[in-house]
XYZ file of N, CA and C in Angstrom:
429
model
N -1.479 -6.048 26.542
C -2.004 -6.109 25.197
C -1.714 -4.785 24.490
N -1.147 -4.820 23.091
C -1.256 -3.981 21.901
C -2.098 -3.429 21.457
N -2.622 -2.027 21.295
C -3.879 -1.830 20.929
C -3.411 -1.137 19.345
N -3.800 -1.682 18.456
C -3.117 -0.947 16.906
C -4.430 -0.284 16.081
N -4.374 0.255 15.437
C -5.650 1.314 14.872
C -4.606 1.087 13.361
N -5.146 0.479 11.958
C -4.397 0.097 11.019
C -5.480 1.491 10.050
N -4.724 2.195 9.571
C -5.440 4.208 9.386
C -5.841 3.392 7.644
N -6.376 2.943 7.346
C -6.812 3.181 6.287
C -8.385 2.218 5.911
N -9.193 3.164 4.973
C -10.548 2.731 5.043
C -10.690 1.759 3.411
N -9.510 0.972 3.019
C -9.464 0.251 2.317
C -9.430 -1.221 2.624
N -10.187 -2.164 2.627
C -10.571 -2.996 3.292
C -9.640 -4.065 3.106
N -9.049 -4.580 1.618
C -8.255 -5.294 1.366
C -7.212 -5.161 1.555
N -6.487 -3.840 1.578
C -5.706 -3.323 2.221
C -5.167 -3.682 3.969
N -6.419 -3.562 4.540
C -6.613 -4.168 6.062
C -5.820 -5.079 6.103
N -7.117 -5.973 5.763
C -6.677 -7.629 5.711
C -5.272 -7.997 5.565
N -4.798 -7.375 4.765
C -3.427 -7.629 4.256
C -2.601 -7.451 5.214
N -2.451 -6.161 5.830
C -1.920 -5.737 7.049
C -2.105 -6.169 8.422
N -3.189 -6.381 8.572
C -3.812 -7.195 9.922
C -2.918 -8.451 10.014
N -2.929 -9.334 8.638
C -2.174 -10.461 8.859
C -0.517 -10.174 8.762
N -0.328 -9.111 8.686
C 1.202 -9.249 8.781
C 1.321 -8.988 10.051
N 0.713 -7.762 10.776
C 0.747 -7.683 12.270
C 0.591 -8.603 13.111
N -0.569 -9.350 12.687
C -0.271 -10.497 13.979
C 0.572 -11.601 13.544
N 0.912 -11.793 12.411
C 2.409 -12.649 12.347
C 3.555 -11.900 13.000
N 3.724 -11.311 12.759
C 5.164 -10.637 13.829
C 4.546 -10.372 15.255
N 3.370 -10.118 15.488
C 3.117 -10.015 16.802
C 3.272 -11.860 17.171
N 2.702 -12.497 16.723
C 2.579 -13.866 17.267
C 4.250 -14.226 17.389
N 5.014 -13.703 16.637
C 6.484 -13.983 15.998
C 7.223 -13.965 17.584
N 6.467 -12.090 17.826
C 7.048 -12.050 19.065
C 6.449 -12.267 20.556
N 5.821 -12.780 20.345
C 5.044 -13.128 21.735
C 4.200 -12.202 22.382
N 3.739 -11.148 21.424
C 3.136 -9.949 21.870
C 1.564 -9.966 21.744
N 0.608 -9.776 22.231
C -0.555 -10.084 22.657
C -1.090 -8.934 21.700
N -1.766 -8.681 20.299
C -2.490 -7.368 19.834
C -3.671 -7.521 20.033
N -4.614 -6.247 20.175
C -5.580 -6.083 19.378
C -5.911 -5.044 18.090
N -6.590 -5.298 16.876
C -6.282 -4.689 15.668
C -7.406 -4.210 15.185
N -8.014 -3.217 15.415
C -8.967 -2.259 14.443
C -8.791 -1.337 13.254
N -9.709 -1.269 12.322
C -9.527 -0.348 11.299
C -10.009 1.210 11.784
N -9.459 1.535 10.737
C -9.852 3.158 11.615
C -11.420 3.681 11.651
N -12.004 4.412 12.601
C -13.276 4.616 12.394
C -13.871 5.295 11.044
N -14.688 4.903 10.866
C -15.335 5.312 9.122
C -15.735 7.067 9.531
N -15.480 7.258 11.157
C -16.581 9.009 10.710
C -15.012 9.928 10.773
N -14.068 9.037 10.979
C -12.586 10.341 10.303
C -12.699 10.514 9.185
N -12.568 11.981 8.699
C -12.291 11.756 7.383
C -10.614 11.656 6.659
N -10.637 11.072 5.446
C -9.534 10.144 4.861
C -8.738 11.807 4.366
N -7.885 11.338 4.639
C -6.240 12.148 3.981
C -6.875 12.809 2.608
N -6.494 14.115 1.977
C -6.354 13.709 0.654
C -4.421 13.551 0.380
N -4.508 12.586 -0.393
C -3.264 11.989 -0.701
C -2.764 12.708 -2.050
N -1.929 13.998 -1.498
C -1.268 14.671 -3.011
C 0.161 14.665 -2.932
N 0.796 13.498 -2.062
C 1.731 13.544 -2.136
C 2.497 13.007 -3.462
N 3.738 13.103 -3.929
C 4.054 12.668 -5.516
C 4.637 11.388 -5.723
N 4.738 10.610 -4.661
C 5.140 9.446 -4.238
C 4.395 8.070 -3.219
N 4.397 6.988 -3.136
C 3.955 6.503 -2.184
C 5.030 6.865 -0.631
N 5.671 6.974 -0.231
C 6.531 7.117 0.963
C 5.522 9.018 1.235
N 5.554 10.001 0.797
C 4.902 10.940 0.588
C 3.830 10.942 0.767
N 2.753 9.605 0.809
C 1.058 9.865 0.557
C 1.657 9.174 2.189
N 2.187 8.079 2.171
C 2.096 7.235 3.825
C 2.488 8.808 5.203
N 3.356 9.250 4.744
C 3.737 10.292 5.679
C 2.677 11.412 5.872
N 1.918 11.946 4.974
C 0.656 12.943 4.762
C -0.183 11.945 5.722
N -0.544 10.360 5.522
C -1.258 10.004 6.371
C -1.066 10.057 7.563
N 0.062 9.815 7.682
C 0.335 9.780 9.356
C -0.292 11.044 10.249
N 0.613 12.269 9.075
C 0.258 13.296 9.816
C -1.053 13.944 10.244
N -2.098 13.263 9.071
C -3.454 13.728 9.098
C -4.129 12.621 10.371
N -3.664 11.103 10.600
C -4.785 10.926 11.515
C -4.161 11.130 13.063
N -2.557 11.633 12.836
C -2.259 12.181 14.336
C -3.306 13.661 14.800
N -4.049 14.141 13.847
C -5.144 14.568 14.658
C -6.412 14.287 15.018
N -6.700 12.830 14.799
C -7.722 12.076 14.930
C -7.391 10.952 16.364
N -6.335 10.811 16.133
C -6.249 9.166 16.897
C -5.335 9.453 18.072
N -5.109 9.282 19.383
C -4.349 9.151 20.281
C -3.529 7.759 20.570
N -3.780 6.651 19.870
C -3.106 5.433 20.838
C -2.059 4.992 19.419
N -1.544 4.035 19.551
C -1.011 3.516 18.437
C -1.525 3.285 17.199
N -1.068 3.493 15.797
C -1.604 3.173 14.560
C -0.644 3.179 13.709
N -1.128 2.868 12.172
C -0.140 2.223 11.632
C -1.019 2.819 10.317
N -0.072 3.813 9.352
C -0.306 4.389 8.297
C 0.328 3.233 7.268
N -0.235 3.422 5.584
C 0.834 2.860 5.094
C 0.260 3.155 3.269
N 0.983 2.714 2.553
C 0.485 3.704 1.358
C 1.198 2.459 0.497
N 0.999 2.000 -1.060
C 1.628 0.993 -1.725
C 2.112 1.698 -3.073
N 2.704 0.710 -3.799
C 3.760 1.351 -4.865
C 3.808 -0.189 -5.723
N 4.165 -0.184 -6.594
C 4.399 -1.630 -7.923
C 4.962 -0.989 -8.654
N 5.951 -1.872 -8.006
C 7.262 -1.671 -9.080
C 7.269 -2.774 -10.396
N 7.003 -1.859 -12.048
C 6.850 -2.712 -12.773
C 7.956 -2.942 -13.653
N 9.243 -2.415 -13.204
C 10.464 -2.587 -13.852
C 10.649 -4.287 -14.408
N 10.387 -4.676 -13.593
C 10.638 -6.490 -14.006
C 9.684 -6.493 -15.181
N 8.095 -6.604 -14.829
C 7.454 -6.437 -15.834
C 8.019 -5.795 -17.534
N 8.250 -4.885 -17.402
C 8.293 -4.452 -18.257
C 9.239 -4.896 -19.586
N 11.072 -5.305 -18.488
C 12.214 -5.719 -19.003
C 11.628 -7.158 -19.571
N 10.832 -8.350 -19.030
C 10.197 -9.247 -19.620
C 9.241 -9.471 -20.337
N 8.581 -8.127 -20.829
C 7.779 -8.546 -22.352
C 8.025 -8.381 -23.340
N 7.312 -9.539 -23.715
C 8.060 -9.881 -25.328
C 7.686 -8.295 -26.314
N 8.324 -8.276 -27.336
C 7.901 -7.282 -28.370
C 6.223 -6.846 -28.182
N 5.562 -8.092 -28.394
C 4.109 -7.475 -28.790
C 3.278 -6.911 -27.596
N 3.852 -7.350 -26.631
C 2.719 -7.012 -25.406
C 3.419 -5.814 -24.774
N 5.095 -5.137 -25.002
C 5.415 -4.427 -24.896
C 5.008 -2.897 -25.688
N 4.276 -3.360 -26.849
C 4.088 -2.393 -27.564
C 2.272 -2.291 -27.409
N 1.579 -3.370 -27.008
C 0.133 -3.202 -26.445
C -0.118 -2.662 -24.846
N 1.283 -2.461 -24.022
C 1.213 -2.396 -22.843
C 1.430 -0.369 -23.231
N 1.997 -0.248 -24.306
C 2.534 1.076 -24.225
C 3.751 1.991 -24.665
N 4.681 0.946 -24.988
C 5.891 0.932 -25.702
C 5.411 1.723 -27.062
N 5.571 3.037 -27.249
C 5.192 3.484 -28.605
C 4.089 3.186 -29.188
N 2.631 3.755 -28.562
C 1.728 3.606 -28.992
C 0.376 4.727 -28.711
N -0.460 4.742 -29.268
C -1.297 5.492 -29.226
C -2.042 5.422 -28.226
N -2.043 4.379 -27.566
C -3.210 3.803 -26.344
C -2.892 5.270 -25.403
N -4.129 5.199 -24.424
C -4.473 6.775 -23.842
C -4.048 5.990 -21.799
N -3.443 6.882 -21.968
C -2.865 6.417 -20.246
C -4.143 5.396 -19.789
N -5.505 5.451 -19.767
C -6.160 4.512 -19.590
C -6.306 3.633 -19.497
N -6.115 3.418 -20.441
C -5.603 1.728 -21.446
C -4.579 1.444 -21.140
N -3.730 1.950 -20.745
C -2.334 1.394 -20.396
C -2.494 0.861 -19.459
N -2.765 1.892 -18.362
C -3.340 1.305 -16.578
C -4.275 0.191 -16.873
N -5.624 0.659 -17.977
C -6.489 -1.208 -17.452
C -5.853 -2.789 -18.060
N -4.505 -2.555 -19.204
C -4.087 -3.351 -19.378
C -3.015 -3.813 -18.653
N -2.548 -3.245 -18.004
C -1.672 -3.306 -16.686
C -2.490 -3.879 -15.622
N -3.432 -3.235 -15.452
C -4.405 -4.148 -14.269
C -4.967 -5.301 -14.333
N -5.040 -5.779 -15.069
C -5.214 -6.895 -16.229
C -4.477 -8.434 -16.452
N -3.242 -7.774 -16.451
C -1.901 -8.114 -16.415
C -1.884 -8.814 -14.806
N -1.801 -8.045 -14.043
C -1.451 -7.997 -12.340
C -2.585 -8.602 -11.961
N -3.778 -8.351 -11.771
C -4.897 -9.013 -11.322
C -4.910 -10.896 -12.120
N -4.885 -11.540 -12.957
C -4.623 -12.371 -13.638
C -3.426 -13.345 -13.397
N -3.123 -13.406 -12.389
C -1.701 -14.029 -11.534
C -0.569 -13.417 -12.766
N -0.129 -12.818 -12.804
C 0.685 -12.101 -13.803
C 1.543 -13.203 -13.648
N 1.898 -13.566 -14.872
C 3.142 -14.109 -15.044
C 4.624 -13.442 -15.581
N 4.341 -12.199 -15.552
C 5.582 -11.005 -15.369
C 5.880 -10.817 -13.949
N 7.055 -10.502 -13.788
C 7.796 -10.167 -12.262
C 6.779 -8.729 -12.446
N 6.384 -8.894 -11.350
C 6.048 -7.281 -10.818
C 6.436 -7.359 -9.306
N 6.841 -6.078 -8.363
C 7.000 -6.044 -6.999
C 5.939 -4.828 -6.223
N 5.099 -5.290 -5.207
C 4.728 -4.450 -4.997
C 5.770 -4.161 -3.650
N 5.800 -2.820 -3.483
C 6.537 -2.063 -2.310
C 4.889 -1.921 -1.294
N 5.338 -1.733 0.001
C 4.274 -1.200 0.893
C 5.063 -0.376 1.807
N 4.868 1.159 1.869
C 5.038 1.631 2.435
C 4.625 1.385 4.261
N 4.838 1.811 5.491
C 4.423 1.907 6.025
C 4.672 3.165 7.322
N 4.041 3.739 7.968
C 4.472 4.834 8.924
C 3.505 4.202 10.469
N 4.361 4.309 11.249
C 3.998 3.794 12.437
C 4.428 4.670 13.453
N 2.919 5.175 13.696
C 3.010 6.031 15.408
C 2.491 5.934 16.211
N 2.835 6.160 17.212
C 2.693 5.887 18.973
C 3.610 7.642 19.553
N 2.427 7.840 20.271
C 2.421 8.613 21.102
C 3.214 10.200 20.626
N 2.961 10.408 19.414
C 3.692 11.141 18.679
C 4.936 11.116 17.963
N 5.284 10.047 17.957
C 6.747 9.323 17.574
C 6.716 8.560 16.133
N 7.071 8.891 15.138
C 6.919 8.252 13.732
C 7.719 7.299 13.433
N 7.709 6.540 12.945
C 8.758 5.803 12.250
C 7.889 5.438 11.091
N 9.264 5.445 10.018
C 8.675 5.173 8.661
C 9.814 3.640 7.971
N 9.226 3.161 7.499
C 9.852 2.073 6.343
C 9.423 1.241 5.178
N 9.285 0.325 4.585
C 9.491 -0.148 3.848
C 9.235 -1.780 3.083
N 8.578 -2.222 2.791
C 8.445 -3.745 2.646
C 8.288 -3.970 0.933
N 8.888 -5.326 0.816
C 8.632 -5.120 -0.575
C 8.016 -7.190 -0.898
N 7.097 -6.953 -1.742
C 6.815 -7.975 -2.113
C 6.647 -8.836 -3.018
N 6.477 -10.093 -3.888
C 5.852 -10.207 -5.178
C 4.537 -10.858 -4.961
């Protein structure tokens, strides 16, 4: 059996990950077990300037917490699609030349995305995966 420690104290986040792990674990015939990380580590601060940057800071921060296998990972939305597909008006309420205060941009963006968006958006998920001091980093992308 697999023992995986998934490093982050974001719950939906988990979930999300948990089920991709045991789909490729089930994929491969590999037996896991999957915990979140304990609540008394304390969390990364994440100043990296990128998501690939915040996943790697994680890694490195709970390789002094954790000894067995775990699995860092950090996300990104890519709103290029979004953006190339709105029409004039929602391009210019989203932010396109306007007064709205980064705020407003983000809660109308969240808005947007939370609401089954019917704009292409992609989210990326970073991920960093270590065992026994050994990193590997990559990449997933989704809609």
């Amino acid at each position: 059996m697999v023992r995986i420690i998934l490093a982050t104290e974001n719950k939906a986040k988990y979930k999300s990950v948990e089920g991709l792990v045991k789909f490729v674990a089930k994929t491969d015939g590999v037996e896991v077990e999957i915990k979140q990380v304990a609540s008394d580590i304390p969390f990364p601060i994440e100043s990296g300037r990128s998501a690939p940057e915040n996943c790697q800071i994680k890694a490195i921060h709970y390789q002094k917490f954790l000894t067995g296998a775990f699995i860092s990972f950090d996300d990104a939305v890519d709103i290029s699609g979004l953006l190339n597909s709105l029409p004039g008006h929602e391009f210019h309420k989203f932010g396109g030349k306007t007064d709205k205060t980064p705020a407003e941009i983000f809660a109308y963006l969240y808005t947007v995305i939370t609401n089954g968006a019917k704009y292409p958006i992609t989210i990326i998920r970073y991920f960093g995966c270590v065992n026994k001091g050994r990193q590997t980093f990559f990449r997933n992308s989704f809609r």
